[in-house]
């Protein structure tokens, strides 16, 4: 199978000071509030013709490790987190073609509010907005919104189905042509073309219409990352792009084929949803140097085992401080990110917790990419050919201007020279760029 070009996106873990303490981060610990580094990131990604930048979010201070906030606050682990829709607005203003996709959790925002925030972002960006739909993972986050705990994992997806239906109907509550702005008749909006939605579901009610008006894209782009049975079904029904954390080309292909089959069952063309796989390439001038950097990353992970385990505990609600580091991990379950836990357990196998977490944090991406830009570009092309599409999502553990340049000014030109990615945007709208190939 030959693959046409593929898509590129960036997964920004946090909209603030997370890179503090890493080399090459300048004075970020004093400057993080302005989000300037992330605006530079957005500009660089646009120069490299990325499809979109996805802003990850969580909405609580971690407390899973030893039942304490200490390790999370001390190390700036997912703290502080600025409101992603605000940072997304700054990014939109700093760019003109790049898609901007903030994460908003369904338990924390009302459906009307999500439709309004993302709809407004679509308007002010001229059709470049998306929404990363997540259902949450921690009871601690639920407690910030007056609930004792999150609903069970699968119920959260049932609720998200209703949530999605409300948003879609609100975005459709303005018929095309509703804004007439006719100076002769003095009519701005044809009231007969703006409708209530009168939604009464099992979990939500909403009247409508959406007061922020119609969106340039009609429906902004929906991104999703579900990997569980329910998550895949949800993605197949609703997503325009899936961000997937799947290890190995064979499993990546299996996942994509599965989602595409599910889409067909819902009557959707599989080509209307682009599956992007998480990668964290390690680049250098020579392959040996890149291997050295990879070894350094692994050694670094080994030195900070507590923090690495606290991070995994943060998304799975498991306090790994109570486990024996030198025993096999065993069976575990979670009401949090099921796919991430499954991925970790699969990789762990019979290894001890110590071995498992080192290998998980240093090689957690979909494929290992450790080489020169040109070698990595070739490898990415080969993997895409094997998988069938649709592209990659960069998730860099050390976001700084040097890492950004390595990708946008080092790797992307190598991909472009091979004809694997675009050299210019085809359209103004995010969805159209995703559908271009
Ligand atoms: C690349 C990627 C990005 C994600 N971003 C977020 C996020 O920003 N916030 C969040 O709460 N969950 C995020 N998740 C978790 C997913 O929403 C989802 O819960 C997880 O993939 C587990 O899938 P499941 O819910 O189907 O079990 C992300 C997952 C992946 C793979």
Coordinates of C-alpha atoms and ligand atoms in Angstrom, one line a residue:
X1 CA 0.0 0.0 0.0
X2 CA 1.3 3.5 -0.7
X3 CA 0.4 6.4 1.4
X4 CA -0.2 9.9 0.1
X5 CA 1.0 12.6 2.4
X6 CA 0.2 12.3 6.1
X7 CA -0.9 14.8 8.7
X8 CA 1.1 16.3 11.6
X9 CA -0.2 17.7 14.9
X10 CA 1.3 18.6 18.3
X11 CA 0.1 17.5 21.7
X12 CA 0.9 20.3 24.2
X13 CA 0.8 18.8 27.6
X14 CA -0.1 21.9 29.6
X15 CA -0.4 25.5 28.9
X16 CA 2.1 26.8 31.4
X17 CA 5.3 26.1 33.3
X18 CA 5.5 22.3 32.9
X19 CA 8.9 22.6 31.2
X20 CA 10.4 24.2 34.2
X21 CA 13.7 22.6 35.3
X22 CA 14.4 21.2 31.9
X23 CA 17.5 22.4 30.1
X24 CA 17.0 25.0 27.3
X25 CA 13.8 26.5 28.8
X26 CA 15.2 30.0 29.3
X27 CA 13.5 31.9 32.0
X28 CA 10.2 30.0 31.8
X29 CA 9.8 29.8 35.5
X30 CA 9.5 33.6 35.6
X31 CA 7.7 34.1 32.4
X32 CA 5.2 31.2 32.2
X33 CA 2.1 33.3 32.9
X34 CA 2.3 35.1 29.5
X35 CA 2.3 31.7 27.6
X36 CA 4.8 33.3 25.2
X37 CA 6.8 30.1 24.7
X38 CA 3.6 28.3 23.6
X39 CA 2.7 31.2 21.2
X40 CA 6.2 30.7 19.7
X41 CA 5.3 27.0 19.4
X42 CA 2.1 27.8 17.6
X43 CA 3.9 30.1 15.1
X44 CA 6.6 27.5 14.5
X45 CA 4.0 24.7 13.9
X46 CA 2.2 27.0 11.4
X47 CA 5.5 27.6 9.6
X48 CA 5.9 23.9 9.4
X49 CA 2.3 23.5 8.1
X50 CA 1.0 21.3 11.0
X51 CA -2.7 20.6 10.9
X52 CA -3.3 21.4 14.5
X53 CA -2.0 22.0 18.0
X54 CA -4.0 20.2 20.7
X55 CA -3.9 21.6 24.2
X56 CA -4.2 18.9 26.8
X57 CA -6.0 19.7 30.1
X58 CA -6.7 18.4 33.5
X59 CA -8.6 20.4 36.0
X60 CA -7.3 19.5 39.5
X61 CA -4.1 19.3 41.5
X62 CA -2.8 15.8 41.7
X63 CA -2.8 13.9 45.1
X64 CA -2.6 10.3 44.2
X65 CA 1.0 9.6 45.3
X66 CA 1.0 9.0 49.0
X67 CA -2.3 10.8 49.2
X68 CA -0.3 14.1 49.1
X69 CA -0.1 17.1 46.7
X70 CA 3.6 17.5 47.5
X71 CA 5.3 15.6 44.6
X72 CA 2.9 17.2 42.0
X73 CA 3.4 20.8 43.3
X74 CA 7.1 20.4 44.0
X75 CA 7.9 19.2 40.5
X76 CA 5.3 21.2 38.6
X77 CA 3.6 18.0 37.4
X78 CA 0.6 19.2 35.4
X79 CA 0.6 22.3 37.7
X80 CA -0.1 25.1 37.1
X81 CA -2.6 24.6 34.3
X82 CA -4.1 27.6 32.7
X83 CA -7.6 27.5 31.3
X84 CA -7.0 26.1 27.8
X85 CA -9.7 28.1 26.0
X86 CA -8.0 31.3 27.1
X87 CA -4.5 30.1 25.9
X88 CA -6.2 28.8 22.7
X89 CA -7.5 32.3 22.0
X90 CA -4.0 33.8 22.3
X91 CA -2.8 31.1 19.9
X92 CA -5.5 31.9 17.4
X93 CA -4.4 35.5 17.4
X94 CA -0.8 34.5 16.9
X95 CA -1.5 32.4 13.8
X96 CA -3.6 32.4 10.7
X97 CA -3.8 28.8 9.4
X98 CA -3.0 26.4 12.2
X99 CA -5.9 24.5 13.8
X100 CA -6.2 25.1 17.6
X101 CA -7.8 22.4 19.6
X102 CA -8.3 22.9 23.3
X103 CA -9.4 20.2 25.7
X104 CA -12.6 20.7 27.6
X105 CA -13.9 17.9 29.9
X106 CA -17.6 17.0 29.8
X107 CA -18.1 16.8 33.5
X108 CA -16.6 20.3 34.1
X109 CA -18.4 22.4 31.4
X110 CA -22.1 22.4 30.5
X111 CA -22.8 21.4 26.9
X112 CA -24.1 24.8 26.0
X113 CA -20.9 26.4 27.3
X114 CA -18.7 24.1 25.3
X115 CA -20.7 24.7 22.1
X116 CA -20.4 28.5 22.8
X117 CA -16.7 28.5 23.7
X118 CA -15.6 26.3 20.8
X119 CA -18.1 28.0 18.5
X120 CA -16.7 31.4 19.4
X121 CA -13.1 30.1 18.9
X122 CA -14.2 28.9 15.5
X123 CA -15.5 32.4 14.6
X124 CA -12.5 34.4 15.8
X125 CA -10.1 32.0 14.1
X126 CA -11.9 32.0 10.8
X127 CA -12.7 28.3 11.0
X128 CA -9.7 26.8 12.7
X129 CA -11.2 25.5 16.0
X130 CA -11.5 22.1 17.3
X131 CA -12.5 20.5 20.6
X132 CA -10.7 17.6 22.3
X133 CA -13.6 15.8 23.9
X134 CA -12.5 14.1 27.2
X135 CA -14.7 12.7 30.0
X136 CA -12.2 13.1 32.8
X137 CA -10.3 10.6 34.9
X138 CA -10.1 11.6 38.5
X139 CA -12.6 11.9 41.4
X140 CA -10.4 14.8 42.7
X141 CA -11.4 16.8 39.6
X142 CA -15.1 15.9 40.1
X143 CA -14.8 17.3 43.6
X144 CA -13.9 20.7 42.2
X145 CA -17.3 20.8 40.6
X146 CA -19.5 19.7 43.5
X147 CA -19.6 15.9 42.8
X148 CA -18.2 13.2 45.1
X149 CA -16.8 11.2 42.2
X150 CA -16.9 10.9 38.4
X151 CA -19.6 8.6 37.0
X152 CA -18.3 5.1 36.0
X153 CA -16.1 5.0 32.8
X154 CA -18.8 3.6 30.4
X155 CA -21.6 5.9 31.8
X156 CA -19.3 8.8 31.1
X157 CA -19.3 7.9 27.4
X158 CA -23.1 7.5 27.4
X159 CA -23.3 11.0 28.9
X160 CA -20.8 12.2 26.3
X161 CA -23.0 10.9 23.5
X162 CA -25.8 13.1 24.7
X163 CA -23.4 16.0 25.3
X164 CA -22.1 15.7 21.7
X165 CA -25.7 15.6 20.4
X166 CA -26.5 18.8 22.2
X167 CA -23.4 20.6 20.9
X168 CA -24.0 19.5 17.3
X169 CA -27.6 20.6 17.5
X170 CA -26.7 23.9 19.0
X171 CA -24.1 24.5 16.2
X172 CA -26.9 23.6 13.7
X173 CA -29.4 25.8 15.5
X174 CA -28.5 28.6 13.0
X175 CA -29.5 27.5 9.5
X176 CA -27.2 28.5 6.7
X177 CA -28.2 32.0 5.5
X178 CA -29.7 33.0 8.9
X179 CA -27.5 36.1 9.0
X180 CA -28.8 38.3 6.2
X181 CA -27.5 41.7 7.3
X182 CA -29.8 43.4 4.8
X183 CA -29.6 47.2 5.0
X184 CA -32.6 47.7 2.8
X185 CA -35.0 45.8 5.1
X186 CA -33.0 46.5 8.3
X187 CA -32.9 42.8 9.1
X188 CA -29.6 41.4 10.6
X189 CA -30.9 37.9 11.3
X190 CA -33.8 36.0 9.8
X191 CA -35.5 34.8 13.0
X192 CA -37.2 32.0 11.1
X193 CA -33.8 30.4 10.5
X194 CA -32.7 30.2 14.1
X195 CA -34.2 27.4 16.2
X196 CA -34.4 26.0 19.7
X197 CA -33.2 22.5 20.1
X198 CA -35.4 21.5 23.0
X199 CA -33.2 18.6 24.0
X200 CA -34.4 16.3 26.8
X201 CA -32.1 13.5 27.4
X202 CA -31.4 11.1 30.2
X203 CA -28.5 13.2 31.6
X204 CA -28.9 16.7 30.1
X205 CA -31.5 19.2 29.0
X206 CA -30.9 22.2 26.8
X207 CA -33.2 24.7 25.1
X208 CA -31.1 26.7 22.6
X209 CA -30.6 28.3 20.2
X210 CA -26.9 29.1 20.5
X211 CA -26.6 32.8 21.2
X212 CA -23.1 33.1 19.8
X213 CA -24.3 32.6 16.2
X214 CA -23.2 30.3 13.4
X215 CA -19.7 28.8 13.0
X216 CA -17.5 29.1 9.9
X217 CA -17.0 25.3 9.9
X218 CA -20.6 24.6 10.7
X219 CA -19.5 22.1 13.3
X220 CA -16.0 22.7 14.7
X221 CA -13.6 19.8 14.4
X222 CA -14.0 17.1 17.1
X223 CA -10.9 15.4 18.4
X224 CA -11.0 12.4 20.7
X225 CA -8.6 9.8 22.3
X226 CA -10.8 7.0 23.4
X227 CA -9.1 3.6 23.3
X228 CA -11.5 1.5 25.3
X229 CA -14.4 -0.3 23.6
X230 CA -16.8 2.5 24.5
X231 CA -14.2 5.1 23.6
X232 CA -13.6 3.6 20.1
X233 CA -17.4 3.5 19.4
X234 CA -17.7 7.1 20.5
X235 CA -14.8 8.2 18.2
X236 CA -16.2 6.3 15.3
X237 CA -19.5 8.1 15.7
X238 CA -18.3 11.6 16.3
X239 CA -14.6 12.3 15.8
X240 CA -12.9 14.1 12.9
X241 CA -9.5 13.2 14.3
X242 CA -8.4 10.6 16.8
X243 CA -5.2 11.0 18.9
X244 CA -4.0 7.5 19.6
X245 CA -1.5 6.1 22.0
X246 CA -0.9 2.7 20.5
X247 CA 2.4 0.9 20.6
X248 CA 3.8 -0.8 17.5
X249 CA 2.9 -0.6 13.8
X250 CA 0.9 -3.8 13.8
X251 CA -1.3 -2.6 16.7
X252 CA -1.6 0.9 15.1
X253 CA -2.9 -0.7 11.9
X254 CA -5.3 -2.9 13.9
X255 CA -6.6 0.1 15.8
X256 CA -7.1 2.2 12.6
X257 CA -8.8 -0.7 10.8
X258 CA -11.1 -1.2 13.7
X259 CA -12.1 2.4 14.0
X260 CA -12.7 2.6 10.2
X261 CA -14.9 -0.5 10.3
X262 CA -16.9 1.0 13.2
X263 CA -17.3 4.3 11.2
X264 CA -18.7 2.3 8.2
X265 CA -21.2 0.7 10.5
X266 CA -22.4 4.2 11.5
X267 CA -22.7 5.1 7.9
X268 CA -19.7 7.4 7.9
X269 CA -16.9 7.4 5.3
X270 CA -13.8 6.2 7.1
X271 CA -11.7 8.8 5.3
X272 CA -13.5 11.6 7.2
X273 CA -11.6 10.8 10.4
X274 CA -7.8 11.1 10.7
X275 CA -6.1 8.9 13.2
X276 CA -2.8 10.4 14.5
X277 CA -0.4 8.4 16.5
X278 CA 1.7 9.7 19.5
X279 CA 5.4 10.0 18.9
X280 CA 8.4 11.6 20.7
X281 CA 11.3 11.5 18.4
X282 CA 14.9 11.9 19.7
X283 CA 16.9 13.7 17.1
X284 CA 20.6 14.6 16.7
X285 CA 23.2 15.2 14.0
X286 CA 24.3 11.6 14.0
X287 CA 22.5 8.4 14.9
X288 CA 25.0 7.7 17.7
X289 CA 24.4 11.1 19.3
X290 CA 20.7 10.4 19.1
X291 CA 21.2 7.0 20.9
X292 CA 23.2 8.8 23.6
X293 CA 20.3 11.2 24.1
X294 CA 17.9 8.3 24.4
X295 CA 20.1 6.6 27.0
X296 CA 20.3 9.9 28.9
X297 CA 16.5 10.1 28.8
X298 CA 16.2 6.5 30.2
X299 CA 18.8 7.3 32.9
X300 CA 16.8 10.4 33.8
X301 CA 13.6 8.3 34.1
X302 CA 15.5 5.9 36.4
X303 CA 16.5 8.7 38.6
X304 CA 13.0 10.1 39.0
X305 CA 11.0 6.9 39.5
X306 CA 8.7 8.5 42.1
X307 CA 7.8 11.3 39.8
X308 CA 7.3 9.0 36.9
X309 CA 5.0 6.7 38.9
X310 CA 3.2 9.6 40.4
X311 CA 2.5 10.8 36.9
X312 CA 1.1 7.4 35.9
X313 CA -0.9 7.3 39.1
X314 CA -2.3 10.7 38.3
X315 CA -4.1 9.5 35.1
X316 CA -5.0 6.1 36.6
X317 CA -5.9 7.0 40.2
X318 CA -3.5 4.3 41.4
X319 CA -1.1 5.1 44.3
X320 CA 2.0 3.3 43.1
X321 CA 3.8 4.3 46.3
X322 CA 2.2 1.4 48.0
X323 CA 3.7 -1.1 45.5
X324 CA 6.9 -3.0 45.7
X325 CA 9.2 -1.7 43.0
X326 CA 11.0 -5.0 42.6
X327 CA 7.9 -7.2 42.2
X328 CA 6.0 -7.8 38.9
X329 CA 3.2 -5.2 38.4
X330 CA 0.3 -7.7 38.2
X331 CA -3.3 -7.0 37.3
X332 CA -4.7 -3.5 37.8
X333 CA -8.0 -1.7 36.9
X334 CA -9.0 1.9 36.8
X335 CA -11.9 4.2 36.4
X336 CA -9.5 6.7 34.8
X337 CA -7.5 6.3 31.6
X338 CA -8.1 2.7 30.8
X339 CA -6.2 2.7 27.6
X340 CA -3.0 4.2 29.2
X341 CA -3.1 1.6 31.9
X342 CA -3.7 -1.2 29.5
X343 CA -0.7 0.1 27.4
X344 CA 1.5 0.2 30.5
X345 CA 0.5 -3.3 31.7
X346 CA 1.0 -4.8 28.2
X347 CA 4.5 -3.3 28.1
X348 CA 5.2 -4.3 31.7
X349 CA 4.5 -8.0 31.1
X350 CA 6.3 -10.0 33.7
X351 CA 8.7 -7.2 34.5
X352 CA 9.1 -5.5 37.9
X353 CA 7.4 -2.2 38.5
X354 CA 10.8 -0.5 38.4
X355 CA 11.7 -2.0 35.0
X356 CA 8.3 -1.3 33.7
X357 CA 8.1 2.3 34.5
X358 CA 11.6 3.0 33.2
X359 CA 10.7 1.4 29.8
X360 CA 7.2 3.0 29.8
X361 CA 8.4 6.6 30.3
X362 CA 11.4 6.4 28.0
X363 CA 9.7 4.5 25.2
X364 CA 6.0 5.2 25.7
X365 CA 5.3 6.5 22.2
X366 CA 3.7 4.6 19.3
X367 CA 7.1 3.9 17.7
X368 CA 10.6 4.5 18.8
X369 CA 12.3 7.2 16.7
X370 CA 15.9 7.8 17.7
X371 CA 18.1 9.0 14.8
X372 CA 19.0 11.9 12.5
X373 CA 16.1 13.9 11.1
X374 CA 16.4 12.3 7.7
X375 CA 16.5 8.8 9.1
X376 CA 13.5 9.5 11.3
X377 CA 11.6 11.0 8.4
X378 CA 12.2 7.8 6.4
X379 CA 11.1 5.6 9.3
X380 CA 7.9 7.6 9.7
X381 CA 7.1 7.2 6.0
X382 CA 7.7 3.4 6.3
X383 CA 5.4 3.1 9.3
X384 CA 2.7 5.1 7.7
X385 CA 2.9 2.9 4.7
X386 CA 2.4 -0.2 6.9
X387 CA -0.4 1.3 8.9
X388 CA -2.3 3.0 6.0
X389 CA -2.5 6.5 7.5
X390 CA -3.2 9.1 8.8
X391 CA -0.3 10.8 10.5
X392 CA 1.5 11.6 13.8
X393 CA 0.9 13.6 16.9
X394 CA 4.1 14.9 18.5
X395 CA 4.2 14.6 22.3
X396 CA 7.5 16.0 23.5
X397 CA 8.4 15.4 27.2
X398 CA 10.7 18.5 27.1
X399 CA 8.9 21.4 25.4
X400 CA 11.4 24.1 24.8
X401 CA 12.4 26.3 21.9
X402 CA 15.3 24.0 21.0
X403 CA 13.0 20.9 20.9
X404 CA 10.5 22.8 18.8
X405 CA 13.2 23.9 16.3
X406 CA 14.4 20.3 16.1
X407 CA 11.0 19.2 14.9
X408 CA 9.8 22.2 12.8
X409 CA 13.2 23.2 11.3
X410 CA 14.9 19.8 11.4
X411 CA 12.5 16.9 11.0
X412 CA 9.7 18.6 9.0
X413 CA 11.9 19.8 6.1
X414 CA 13.2 16.2 5.9
X415 CA 9.7 14.9 5.7
X416 CA 8.8 17.6 3.1
X417 CA 11.8 16.7 1.0
X418 CA 10.5 13.1 0.8
X419 CA 7.0 14.4 -0.2
X420 CA 5.5 12.9 3.0
X421 CA 3.9 16.1 4.4
X422 CA 2.5 19.3 3.0
X423 CA 4.6 22.3 2.2
X424 CA 1.7 24.8 2.1
X425 CA -1.8 24.8 3.6
X426 CA -4.5 24.0 1.1
X427 CA -7.4 25.7 3.0
X428 CA -8.3 28.2 5.6
X429 CA -10.5 25.8 7.6
X430 CA -9.1 23.1 9.9
X431 CA -11.5 20.4 8.7
X432 CA -10.7 21.1 5.1
X433 CA -7.0 20.7 5.8
X434 CA -7.6 17.4 7.5
X435 CA -9.7 16.2 4.5
X436 CA -7.2 17.4 1.9
X437 CA -5.4 14.0 1.8
Ligands
LIG1 C1 -2.9 11.7 23.0 C2 -3.9 11.7 24.1 C3 -4.3 12.9 24.6 C4 -5.2 12.9 25.7 N1 -5.5 14.2 26.3 C5 -6.3 14.2 27.4 C6 -6.5 15.4 28.1 O1 -6.1 16.5 27.7 N2 -7.3 15.4 29.2 C7 -7.9 14.3 29.7 O2 -8.5 14.3 30.7 N3 -7.6 13.1 29.0 C8 -6.9 13.0 27.9 N4 -6.6 11.8 27.3 C9 -7.3 10.6 27.8 C10 -8.4 10.2 26.9 O3 -9.5 11.2 26.9 C11 -9.0 8.9 27.3 O4 -9.6 9.0 28.5 C12 -7.9 7.8 27.3 O5 -7.3 7.8 26.1 C13 -8.4 6.5 27.7 O6 -9.4 6.0 26.8 P1 -10.7 5.4 27.4 O7 -11.4 6.6 28.1 O8 -11.5 5.0 26.1 O9 -10.4 4.4 28.3 C14 -5.7 11.7 26.2 C15 -5.3 10.5 25.7 C16 -4.4 10.5 24.7 C17 -4.0 9.1 24.1

